[in-house]
CSV table of C-alpha atoms in Angstrom, one decimal:
chain,number,residue,atom,x,y,z
A,276,MET,CA,-60.1,40.8,-49.1
A,277,ARG,CA,-61.9,40.7,-52.6
A,278,ILE,CA,-60.4,37.8,-54.9
A,279,PRO,CA,-61.3,37.8,-58.4
A,280,GLY,CA,-62.0,34.4,-59.7
A,281,ALA,CA,-59.5,32.8,-57.1
A,282,SER,CA,-58.4,29.5,-58.1
A,283,GLY,CA,-59.7,27.8,-55.2
A,284,LYS,CA,-59.1,23.8,-56.6
A,285,THR,CA,-56.1,23.4,-55.0
A,286,PHE,CA,-53.6,22.4,-58.3
A,287,THR,CA,-55.9,19.3,-58.9
A,288,THR,CA,-57.8,17.5,-61.6
A,289,SER,CA,-54.8,17.3,-63.5
A,290,LEU,CA,-54.6,21.1,-63.5
A,291,LEU,CA,-51.4,23.0,-62.8
A,292,ILE,CA,-52.6,26.2,-61.3
A,293,GLY,CA,-49.5,28.1,-60.6
A,294,GLY,CA,-47.5,26.2,-58.2
A,295,VAL,CA,-47.7,26.3,-54.7
A,296,ILE,CA,-44.4,27.1,-53.5
A,297,PHE,CA,-43.8,26.7,-49.8
A,298,LEU,CA,-43.3,29.7,-49.6
A,299,ALA,CA,-46.8,30.2,-51.4
A,300,GLY,CA,-48.8,27.8,-49.4
A,301,PHE,CA,-52.3,28.0,-51.1
A,302,ALA,CA,-52.5,29.9,-54.1
A,303,ALA,CA,-55.7,31.4,-54.2
A,304,GLY,CA,-55.7,34.8,-55.8
A,305,THR,CA,-56.4,37.3,-53.0
A,306,LEU,CA,-58.0,40.7,-53.5
A,307,SER,CA,-58.2,44.6,-52.2
A,308,SER,CA,-59.4,45.5,-48.8
A,309,VAL,CA,-60.3,43.8,-45.5
A,310,ILE,CA,-63.6,43.7,-44.8
A,311,SER,CA,-64.4,43.4,-41.0
A,312,ALA,CA,-66.1,40.2,-39.7
A,313,GLN,CA,-68.4,42.1,-37.3
A,314,GLY,CA,-71.3,42.8,-40.0
A,315,SER,CA,-75.2,43.3,-39.6
A,316,GLY,CA,-77.2,41.3,-36.9
A,317,VAL,CA,-78.2,38.0,-37.2
A,318,SER,CA,-82.2,37.5,-37.8
A,319,ASP,CA,-84.3,35.6,-35.4
A,320,GLU,CA,-84.8,32.9,-37.8
A,321,ALA,CA,-81.3,32.0,-38.0
A,322,ARG,CA,-80.7,32.2,-34.3
A,323,GLU,CA,-83.6,29.8,-33.8
A,324,ALA,CA,-82.1,27.5,-36.5
A,325,PHE,CA,-78.7,27.6,-34.9
A,326,SER,CA,-79.9,26.8,-31.4
A,327,PRO,CA,-79.3,22.8,-32.0
A,328,VAL,CA,-75.9,23.4,-32.6
A,329,TRP,CA,-75.5,24.8,-28.8
A,330,ASP,CA,-77.4,21.9,-28.0
A,331,VAL,CA,-75.0,19.2,-29.8
A,332,LEU,CA,-71.5,21.4,-28.4
A,333,GLN,CA,-73.2,20.8,-24.9
A,334,LEU,CA,-73.8,16.8,-25.4
A,335,ILE,CA,-70.2,16.4,-26.9
A,336,GLN,CA,-68.9,18.3,-24.1
A,337,ASP,CA,-70.9,16.1,-21.4
A,338,GLN,CA,-71.1,12.9,-23.0
A,339,TYR,CA,-68.6,12.3,-25.7
A,340,ILE,CA,-66.4,9.5,-24.5
A,341,ASP,CA,-62.9,11.5,-25.0
A,342,ASP,CA,-62.2,15.5,-24.4
A,343,VAL,CA,-62.6,17.4,-27.7
A,344,PRO,CA,-61.0,20.7,-27.9
A,345,ALA,CA,-63.6,23.6,-28.1
A,346,GLN,CA,-61.5,24.8,-31.1
A,347,ALA,CA,-61.8,21.7,-33.1
A,348,LEU,CA,-65.4,21.4,-32.6
A,349,ALA,CA,-65.6,25.3,-33.8
A,350,ASP,CA,-63.7,24.8,-36.7
A,351,GLY,CA,-65.7,21.8,-38.0
A,352,ALA,CA,-68.6,24.0,-37.5
A,353,LEU,CA,-67.3,26.9,-39.2
A,354,HIS,CA,-66.1,24.3,-42.4
A,355,GLY,CA,-69.6,23.0,-42.0
A,356,MET,CA,-71.4,26.2,-42.7
A,357,VAL,CA,-69.7,27.7,-45.5
A,358,ASP,CA,-69.5,24.3,-47.1
A,359,ALA,CA,-73.4,23.9,-47.0
A,360,ARG,CA,-73.6,26.3,-49.8
A,361,GLY,CA,-71.9,23.7,-52.1
A,362,ASP,CA,-69.3,26.1,-53.7
A,363,GLN,CA,-65.8,25.1,-53.7
A,364,PHE,CA,-64.7,28.8,-54.0
A,365,SER,CA,-66.4,29.8,-50.7
A,366,GLY,CA,-64.6,28.3,-47.4
A,367,TYR,CA,-63.3,28.7,-44.0
A,368,MET,CA,-59.5,28.7,-43.1
A,369,SER,CA,-58.0,28.5,-39.7
A,370,PRO,CA,-55.9,31.1,-38.3
A,371,ASP,CA,-52.9,28.9,-39.5
A,372,GLU,CA,-54.3,28.5,-42.9
A,373,TYR,CA,-54.9,31.9,-43.3
A,374,ASP,CA,-51.5,33.3,-42.6
A,375,LEU,CA,-50.2,30.9,-45.0
A,376,LEU,CA,-52.7,32.7,-47.6
A,377,SER,CA,-51.4,35.8,-46.2
A,378,ALA,CA,-47.7,35.0,-46.9
A,379,ASP,CA,-48.6,34.0,-50.5
A,380,LEU,CA,-48.7,37.6,-51.3
A,381,SER,CA,-45.7,39.1,-48.9
A,382,GLY,CA,-43.2,38.0,-51.2
A,383,GLU,CA,-41.4,36.4,-48.7
A,384,ILE,CA,-41.7,33.3,-46.6
A,385,GLU,CA,-39.7,31.1,-44.7
A,386,GLY,CA,-39.6,27.3,-46.2
A,387,ILE,CA,-37.7,25.1,-48.6
A,388,GLY,CA,-38.1,26.6,-51.7
A,389,VAL,CA,-39.9,24.3,-54.3
A,390,VAL,CA,-43.1,24.7,-56.2
A,391,ILE,CA,-45.7,21.7,-56.1
A,392,ARG,CA,-48.8,20.4,-57.6
A,393,THR,CA,-51.5,17.7,-56.6
A,394,ASP,CA,-52.0,14.7,-59.3
A,395,GLU,CA,-55.5,14.4,-58.8
A,396,ALA,CA,-56.1,11.2,-60.6
A,397,ALA,CA,-52.9,9.7,-58.9
A,398,GLY,CA,-53.7,11.2,-55.5
A,399,PHE,CA,-50.1,12.5,-54.8
A,400,VAL,CA,-48.4,15.8,-54.2
A,401,GLU,CA,-45.2,16.3,-56.4
A,402,VAL,CA,-42.5,18.7,-56.9
A,403,VAL,CA,-42.5,20.4,-60.0
A,404,GLY,CA,-39.8,23.1,-59.6
A,405,VAL,CA,-36.8,23.8,-57.3
A,406,LEU,CA,-36.0,27.3,-56.9
A,407,ASP,CA,-32.5,28.2,-57.4
A,408,GLY,CA,-30.3,28.3,-54.5
A,409,ALA,CA,-32.9,27.0,-51.9
A,410,PRO,CA,-32.4,24.5,-49.4
A,411,ALA,CA,-34.7,22.0,-51.4
A,412,GLN,CA,-32.0,22.5,-53.8
A,413,SER,CA,-28.9,22.2,-51.8
A,414,ALA,CA,-30.1,18.9,-50.4
A,415,GLY,CA,-30.7,17.1,-53.6
A,416,VAL,CA,-34.4,17.2,-54.3
A,417,LEU,CA,-35.6,16.8,-57.9
A,418,PRO,CA,-38.6,17.9,-60.2
A,419,GLY,CA,-40.6,14.8,-60.1
A,420,ASP,CA,-40.3,13.5,-56.2
A,421,VAL,CA,-43.4,12.8,-55.0
A,422,PHE,CA,-44.1,13.4,-50.8
A,423,VAL,CA,-44.4,10.4,-48.7
A,424,ALA,CA,-44.2,11.7,-45.2
A,425,ILE,CA,-43.2,14.6,-43.4
A,426,ASP,CA,-41.5,14.6,-40.0
A,427,GLY,CA,-42.7,10.5,-40.0
A,428,ALA,CA,-46.3,11.7,-40.8
A,429,PRO,CA,-47.7,9.7,-43.8
A,430,VAL,CA,-49.0,12.8,-46.4
A,431,GLU,CA,-51.6,10.4,-48.1
A,432,GLN,CA,-54.5,12.1,-46.1
A,433,MET,CA,-53.2,15.5,-46.2
A,434,ASN,CA,-54.7,18.1,-48.8
A,435,GLN,CA,-51.9,20.4,-50.6
A,436,LEU,CA,-52.4,23.4,-47.8
A,437,GLU,CA,-52.1,21.1,-45.0
A,438,LEU,CA,-48.7,19.5,-46.9
A,439,ALA,CA,-47.6,22.9,-47.2
A,440,GLY,CA,-48.2,24.2,-43.7
A,441,ARG,CA,-46.2,21.5,-42.2
A,442,VAL,CA,-43.4,22.0,-44.7
A,443,ARG,CA,-42.8,25.6,-44.1
A,444,GLY,CA,-41.6,26.7,-40.7
A,445,PRO,CA,-39.3,29.2,-39.0
A,446,GLU,CA,-36.0,30.0,-40.6
A,447,GLY,CA,-33.0,27.7,-39.2
A,448,THR,CA,-35.3,24.6,-38.1
A,449,VAL,CA,-35.4,20.9,-39.9
A,450,VAL,CA,-37.9,19.5,-41.4
A,451,SER,CA,-37.5,15.6,-42.6
A,452,ILE,CA,-39.1,14.6,-45.7
A,453,THR,CA,-39.5,11.1,-47.4
A,454,MET,CA,-39.7,11.4,-51.3
A,455,ARG,CA,-40.5,8.6,-53.7
A,456,ARG,CA,-38.2,9.2,-56.7
A,457,GLY,CA,-39.3,6.3,-59.2
A,458,ASP,CA,-39.1,3.3,-57.1
A,459,GLU,CA,-36.7,4.3,-54.6
A,460,LEU,CA,-37.8,6.2,-51.4
A,461,ILE,CA,-35.4,9.1,-50.3
A,462,ASP,CA,-35.0,10.7,-46.8
A,463,PHE,CA,-34.2,14.2,-46.5
A,464,ASP,CA,-33.0,16.5,-43.6
A,465,ILE,CA,-33.6,20.3,-45.0
A,466,THR,CA,-33.2,23.2,-42.9
A,467,ARG,CA,-35.9,26.1,-43.6
A,468,ALA,CA,-34.7,29.3,-45.0
A,469,ARG,CA,-36.3,32.6,-45.5
A,470,ILE,CA,-36.8,32.8,-49.1
A,471,THR,CA,-37.6,35.8,-51.3
A,472,ILE,CA,-40.0,34.7,-54.0
A,473,PRO,CA,-39.0,35.6,-57.7
A,474,ASN,CA,-42.2,36.9,-59.1
A,475,VAL,CA,-41.3,38.3,-62.2
A,476,GLU,CA,-38.4,36.7,-64.5
A,477,SER,CA,-37.4,38.6,-67.9
A,478,ARG,CA,-35.0,38.1,-70.7
A,479,ILE,CA,-34.1,38.9,-74.2
A,480,LEU,CA,-34.9,35.9,-76.4
A,481,ASP,CA,-33.5,35.3,-80.1
A,482,GLY,CA,-35.1,37.5,-82.5
A,483,ASP,CA,-34.8,40.4,-80.2
A,484,ILE,CA,-37.7,39.6,-78.3
A,485,ALA,CA,-38.3,40.5,-74.7
A,486,TYR,CA,-40.1,37.9,-72.6
A,487,VAL,CA,-41.4,38.7,-69.2
A,488,ARG,CA,-43.1,36.1,-67.0
A,489,LEU,CA,-45.4,37.0,-64.2
A,490,ASN,CA,-46.1,34.8,-61.2
A,491,GLN,CA,-48.6,35.9,-59.0
A,492,PHE,CA,-50.3,39.3,-59.0
A,493,THR,CA,-48.8,40.9,-56.1
A,494,ASP,CA,-48.4,44.5,-54.2
A,495,SER,CA,-45.4,44.8,-56.2
A,496,SER,CA,-46.5,43.4,-59.5
A,497,ARG,CA,-46.7,46.5,-61.3
A,498,GLU,CA,-43.5,47.9,-60.2
A,499,ASP,CA,-41.9,44.5,-61.0
A,500,ILE,CA,-42.7,44.7,-64.7
A,501,ASP,CA,-42.3,48.0,-65.4
A,502,ARG,CA,-38.8,47.5,-64.2
A,503,ALA,CA,-38.3,44.4,-66.1
A,504,PHE,CA,-39.3,46.6,-69.0
A,505,GLU,CA,-37.1,49.2,-68.6
A,506,GLU,CA,-34.2,46.7,-68.1
A,507,LEU,CA,-34.8,45.1,-71.3
A,508,ASP,CA,-35.4,48.3,-73.1
A,509,VAL,CA,-38.8,46.5,-74.3
A,510,ARG,CA,-40.0,49.5,-76.6
A,511,LYS,CA,-37.1,49.2,-78.6
A,512,ARG,CA,-37.6,45.2,-79.3
A,513,ALA,CA,-39.2,43.4,-81.9
A,514,GLY,CA,-41.8,42.0,-79.5
A,515,LEU,CA,-42.8,41.2,-76.1
A,516,ILE,CA,-43.8,37.8,-74.9
A,517,PHE,CA,-46.1,38.3,-71.3
A,518,ASP,CA,-46.1,34.8,-69.8
A,519,LEU,CA,-49.2,34.3,-67.4
A,520,ARG,CA,-49.2,30.6,-67.3
A,521,ASP,CA,-49.5,28.7,-64.3
A,522,ASN,CA,-50.3,32.0,-62.4
A,523,PRO,CA,-53.0,31.5,-60.0
A,524,GLY,CA,-54.0,35.1,-59.7
A,525,GLY,CA,-53.9,37.4,-57.0
A,526,LEU,CA,-54.8,41.1,-56.1
A,527,LEU,CA,-57.6,42.7,-57.7
A,528,THR,CA,-55.8,46.0,-57.6
A,529,ALA,CA,-52.6,44.2,-59.1
A,530,ALA,CA,-54.4,43.2,-62.1
A,531,ILE,CA,-56.1,46.0,-62.5
A,532,ASP,CA,-52.5,48.0,-62.4
A,533,VAL,CA,-50.9,45.2,-64.6
A,534,ALA,CA,-53.7,45.5,-67.4
A,535,SER,CA,-53.3,49.2,-67.2
A,536,ALA,CA,-49.9,48.9,-68.5
A,537,PHE,CA,-51.0,47.6,-71.8
A,538,ILE,CA,-54.6,49.1,-72.1
A,539,PRO,CA,-54.4,52.9,-72.0
A,540,ASP,CA,-58.2,53.7,-71.1
A,541,GLY,CA,-61.7,52.1,-70.8
A,542,THR,CA,-63.0,49.3,-69.0
A,543,ILE,CA,-60.7,46.6,-67.4
A,544,VAL,CA,-63.6,44.2,-65.7
A,545,THR,CA,-66.8,44.8,-64.4
A,546,GLU,CA,-68.4,43.1,-61.3
A,547,ARG,CA,-71.9,42.0,-61.2
A,548,PHE,CA,-73.5,41.5,-58.0
A,549,GLY,CA,-76.8,39.1,-57.3
A,550,ASP,CA,-79.1,42.3,-57.1
A,551,GLY,CA,-77.9,43.5,-60.4
A,552,ARG,CA,-75.7,46.4,-59.4
A,553,GLU,CA,-72.4,46.6,-61.3
A,554,THR,CA,-69.1,47.9,-60.6
A,555,VAL,CA,-66.6,49.0,-63.8
A,556,PHE,CA,-62.9,49.2,-63.3
A,557,SER,CA,-61.3,51.2,-65.7
A,558,ALA,CA,-57.4,51.6,-66.8
A,559,THR,CA,-55.9,53.9,-64.4
A,560,GLY,CA,-53.7,55.8,-66.7
A,561,ALA,CA,-50.5,54.6,-66.1
A,562,TYR,CA,-49.9,53.3,-69.6
A,563,ALA,CA,-46.8,51.3,-70.6
A,564,ASN,CA,-47.1,52.7,-74.2
A,565,ILE,CA,-45.5,49.5,-75.4
A,566,GLN,CA,-46.3,49.7,-79.3
A,567,THR,CA,-44.7,46.6,-80.2
A,568,PRO,CA,-46.5,43.2,-81.0
A,569,ILE,CA,-47.4,41.4,-77.7
A,570,VAL,CA,-48.0,37.8,-77.2
A,571,VAL,CA,-49.7,36.4,-74.1
A,572,LEU,CA,-48.9,33.1,-72.9
A,573,VAL,CA,-52.0,31.2,-71.3
A,574,ASN,CA,-52.7,27.7,-70.1
A,575,GLU,CA,-55.2,25.8,-68.0
A,576,GLY,CA,-53.2,26.9,-64.9
A,577,SER,CA,-53.9,30.3,-65.9
A,578,ALA,CA,-56.7,31.4,-63.4
A,579,SER,CA,-58.5,34.3,-61.7
A,580,ALA,CA,-56.4,38.0,-62.1
A,581,SER,CA,-54.4,36.0,-64.9
A,582,GLU,CA,-57.8,35.5,-66.8
A,583,LEU,CA,-58.9,38.9,-66.0
A,584,VAL,CA,-55.8,40.2,-67.7
A,585,SER,CA,-55.5,38.2,-70.4
A,586,GLY,CA,-59.2,38.4,-71.2
A,587,ALA,CA,-59.1,42.5,-71.0
A,588,MET,CA,-56.1,42.5,-73.5
A,589,GLN,CA,-57.9,40.1,-75.8
A,590,ASP,CA,-61.2,42.1,-75.9
A,591,ARG,CA,-59.2,45.3,-76.2
A,592,GLY,CA,-57.4,43.8,-78.9
A,593,VAL,CA,-53.7,44.6,-77.6
A,594,ALA,CA,-52.1,41.6,-77.6
A,595,THR,CA,-52.3,37.9,-79.2
A,596,VAL,CA,-53.3,35.3,-76.7
A,597,LEU,CA,-51.5,32.1,-77.1
A,598,GLY,CA,-51.8,28.5,-75.6
A,599,THR,CA,-54.5,26.4,-73.9
A,600,THR,CA,-57.8,27.3,-72.6
A,601,THR,CA,-57.5,29.1,-68.7
A,602,PHE,CA,-59.0,27.5,-65.9
A,603,GLY,CA,-62.4,29.1,-66.0
A,604,LYS,CA,-63.1,31.4,-62.8
A,605,GLY,CA,-65.3,34.0,-63.2
A,606,THR,CA,-67.0,34.6,-59.6
A,607,VAL,CA,-65.7,37.3,-57.3
A,608,GLN,CA,-64.9,36.3,-53.6
A,609,THR,CA,-64.4,38.4,-50.3
A,610,TRP,CA,-62.3,37.5,-47.4
A,611,ASN,CA,-63.4,38.4,-44.2
A,612,ASP,CA,-61.5,38.4,-41.1
A,613,LEU,CA,-62.7,36.6,-37.9
A,614,SER,CA,-62.0,37.1,-34.2
A,615,ASN,CA,-60.1,34.1,-33.9
A,616,GLY,CA,-57.3,35.0,-36.4
A,617,GLY,CA,-58.8,32.7,-39.2
A,618,GLY,CA,-61.1,33.9,-42.2
A,619,VAL,CA,-64.1,32.9,-44.4
A,620,ARG,CA,-64.1,33.3,-47.9
A,621,LEU,CA,-67.5,33.9,-49.6
A,622,THR,CA,-68.4,34.3,-53.4
A,623,ILE,CA,-70.5,37.9,-53.9
A,624,ALA,CA,-70.3,38.5,-57.7
A,625,ARG,CA,-69.3,37.5,-61.0
A,626,TRP,CA,-66.8,39.2,-63.1
A,627,LEU,CA,-67.1,40.1,-66.9
A,628,THR,CA,-64.3,40.8,-69.6
A,629,PRO,CA,-64.6,44.4,-71.1
A,630,ASN,CA,-66.8,43.0,-73.9
A,631,GLY,CA,-69.2,41.5,-71.2
A,632,ARG,CA,-68.0,37.8,-71.4
A,633,TRP,CA,-68.5,35.5,-68.3
A,634,ILE,CA,-65.6,33.0,-68.5
A,635,ASN,CA,-66.7,30.8,-65.7
A,636,GLU,CA,-65.8,27.2,-66.3
A,637,ALA,CA,-65.3,28.4,-70.1
A,638,GLY,CA,-62.1,30.2,-69.2
A,639,ILE,CA,-60.4,32.2,-72.1
A,640,THR,CA,-60.0,30.7,-75.3
A,641,PRO,CA,-56.5,31.6,-76.8
A,642,ASP,CA,-56.6,33.4,-80.1
A,643,VAL,CA,-54.1,30.5,-81.2
A,644,ILE,CA,-54.2,26.9,-79.8
A,645,VAL,CA,-50.7,25.3,-78.9
A,646,GLU,CA,-51.4,22.2,-76.8
A,647,TRP,CA,-48.2,21.5,-74.7
A,648,THR,CA,-47.9,20.1,-71.4
A,649,PRO,CA,-44.5,20.6,-69.5
A,650,GLN,CA,-42.9,17.4,-67.7
A,651,HIS,CA,-42.1,19.9,-64.8
A,652,TYR,CA,-41.6,23.4,-64.2
A,653,GLY,CA,-39.2,25.3,-66.2
A,654,ASP,CA,-39.1,22.5,-69.3
A,655,PRO,CA,-36.7,23.5,-71.7
A,656,ASP,CA,-38.9,22.6,-74.3
A,657,ASP,CA,-41.2,25.1,-74.7
A,658,ARG,CA,-43.6,24.8,-77.7
A,659,GLN,CA,-45.5,27.7,-76.6
A,660,LEU,CA,-42.9,29.9,-76.2
A,661,GLU,CA,-41.5,29.0,-79.3
A,662,ARG,CA,-44.8,29.5,-81.3
A,663,ALA,CA,-45.0,32.8,-79.7
A,664,ALA,CA,-41.5,34.2,-80.9
A,665,GLU,CA,-42.3,32.4,-84.2
A,666,LEU,CA,-45.5,34.3,-85.0
A,667,ILE,CA,-43.7,37.8,-83.6
A,668,GLN,CA,-41.0,37.0,-86.2
A,669,ARG,CA,-43.3,36.5,-88.9
A,670,GLY,CA,-44.9,39.8,-88.5
A,671,ASP,CA,-48.6,37.6,-87.5
A,672,VAL,CA,-48.9,39.6,-84.3
A,673,ALA,CA,-50.4,43.0,-84.6
A,674,ALA,CA,-49.0,45.9,-82.8
A,675,PRO,CA,-51.2,47.8,-80.1
A,676,GLU,CA,-51.7,50.9,-81.9
A,677,ASP,CA,-52.8,48.9,-84.7
A,678,ALA,CA,-55.5,47.0,-82.5
A,679,PRO,CA,-59.2,47.7,-82.5
A,680,GLY,CA,-60.8,49.5,-79.5
A,681,LEU,CA,-63.3,48.6,-77.3
A,682,PRO,CA,-66.8,48.9,-79.1
A,683,ALA,CA,-68.8,51.3,-77.5
A,684,ASP,CA,-72.0,48.9,-76.5
A,685,ALA,CA,-70.1,46.2,-75.1
A,686,LEU,CA,-71.2,46.5,-71.8
A,687,ASP,CA,-74.9,46.7,-73.2
A,688,ASN,CA,-74.5,43.4,-74.5
A,689,ALA,CA,-72.9,42.0,-71.6
A,690,ALA,CA,-74.3,38.6,-70.7
């Protein structure tokens, strides 16, 4: 699978990159097709370089004071080999972790139904949202609760992915979780359930403005937003607000499909490889023909495919982008299946917006900056949403039919 700017930072450095739903595990924006791990042959130089690895394995098995499972040693070697590149967006996942990643995009999981993020500065994982009707809601879990222990095991040494793996489990089984709420420790015994992830949220706002939020780019994302457009009769509304805030990304194919709803033709994104080769992805032709003012909402948690889509819409002039600067992930990764059921993610290319911008570490800068940090997922005091509606009502947002097209020499000027 190829990953367009996967948001590999697991909601850290005070960023909320989409919210992992224990349903969602590890939000790592995943791409198109599975690439076989059975690649080309290993060079003689590499074989010679790796011979000490086998020596160390033999020494550990022969001399170490305790028995060490071979799989634990293999996992350590795999992590070390990929991590040696010093690329935070390349990495190895064990079979269990890889299963979590696959479930992220399936739309259905077995868990408790909360959205979480890691507070890097404070060093804890907290709940930022509880899904309606989910087991966590019935048990009384609230936004702001901080994980302390899972089934009696302290979580302070767990990363977000490990914590997600412990919370999730088969439907009908019970997980015991200790949360800190203020100065109080609260114990919850929660029965896991099969949960369908609500990937699209939509409604009509005051002022006859359609609102559509996309939480992640999955196989069904285009179908989901098309359905929302029809239900809201978007083409007859005063405007559309398309919310990509805290959307961590997803499938490249989904990103192209979603962008094609707003962009009738031409370039959506360009991949540039290390040897100078380029692959241009163009609009599919499945244009939704929405000729009403469009505002795209983004924030620092909008990453990967979210940046691809908002960047394409901004470059092509079909929408006004509003919010705060996005995460800034401008590289492409592939997922390679391994024989043990795990996977390796490797950076293979940079991706560029239609105008040739490489947004790595810089992010997409909104046309209209509106600073706002919600206290929890779904905070009703949404200044960015209010400002977007205000701009549409005042007529300060151009309709797509009035927007300029892509300059003919855009790719020639790519950096």
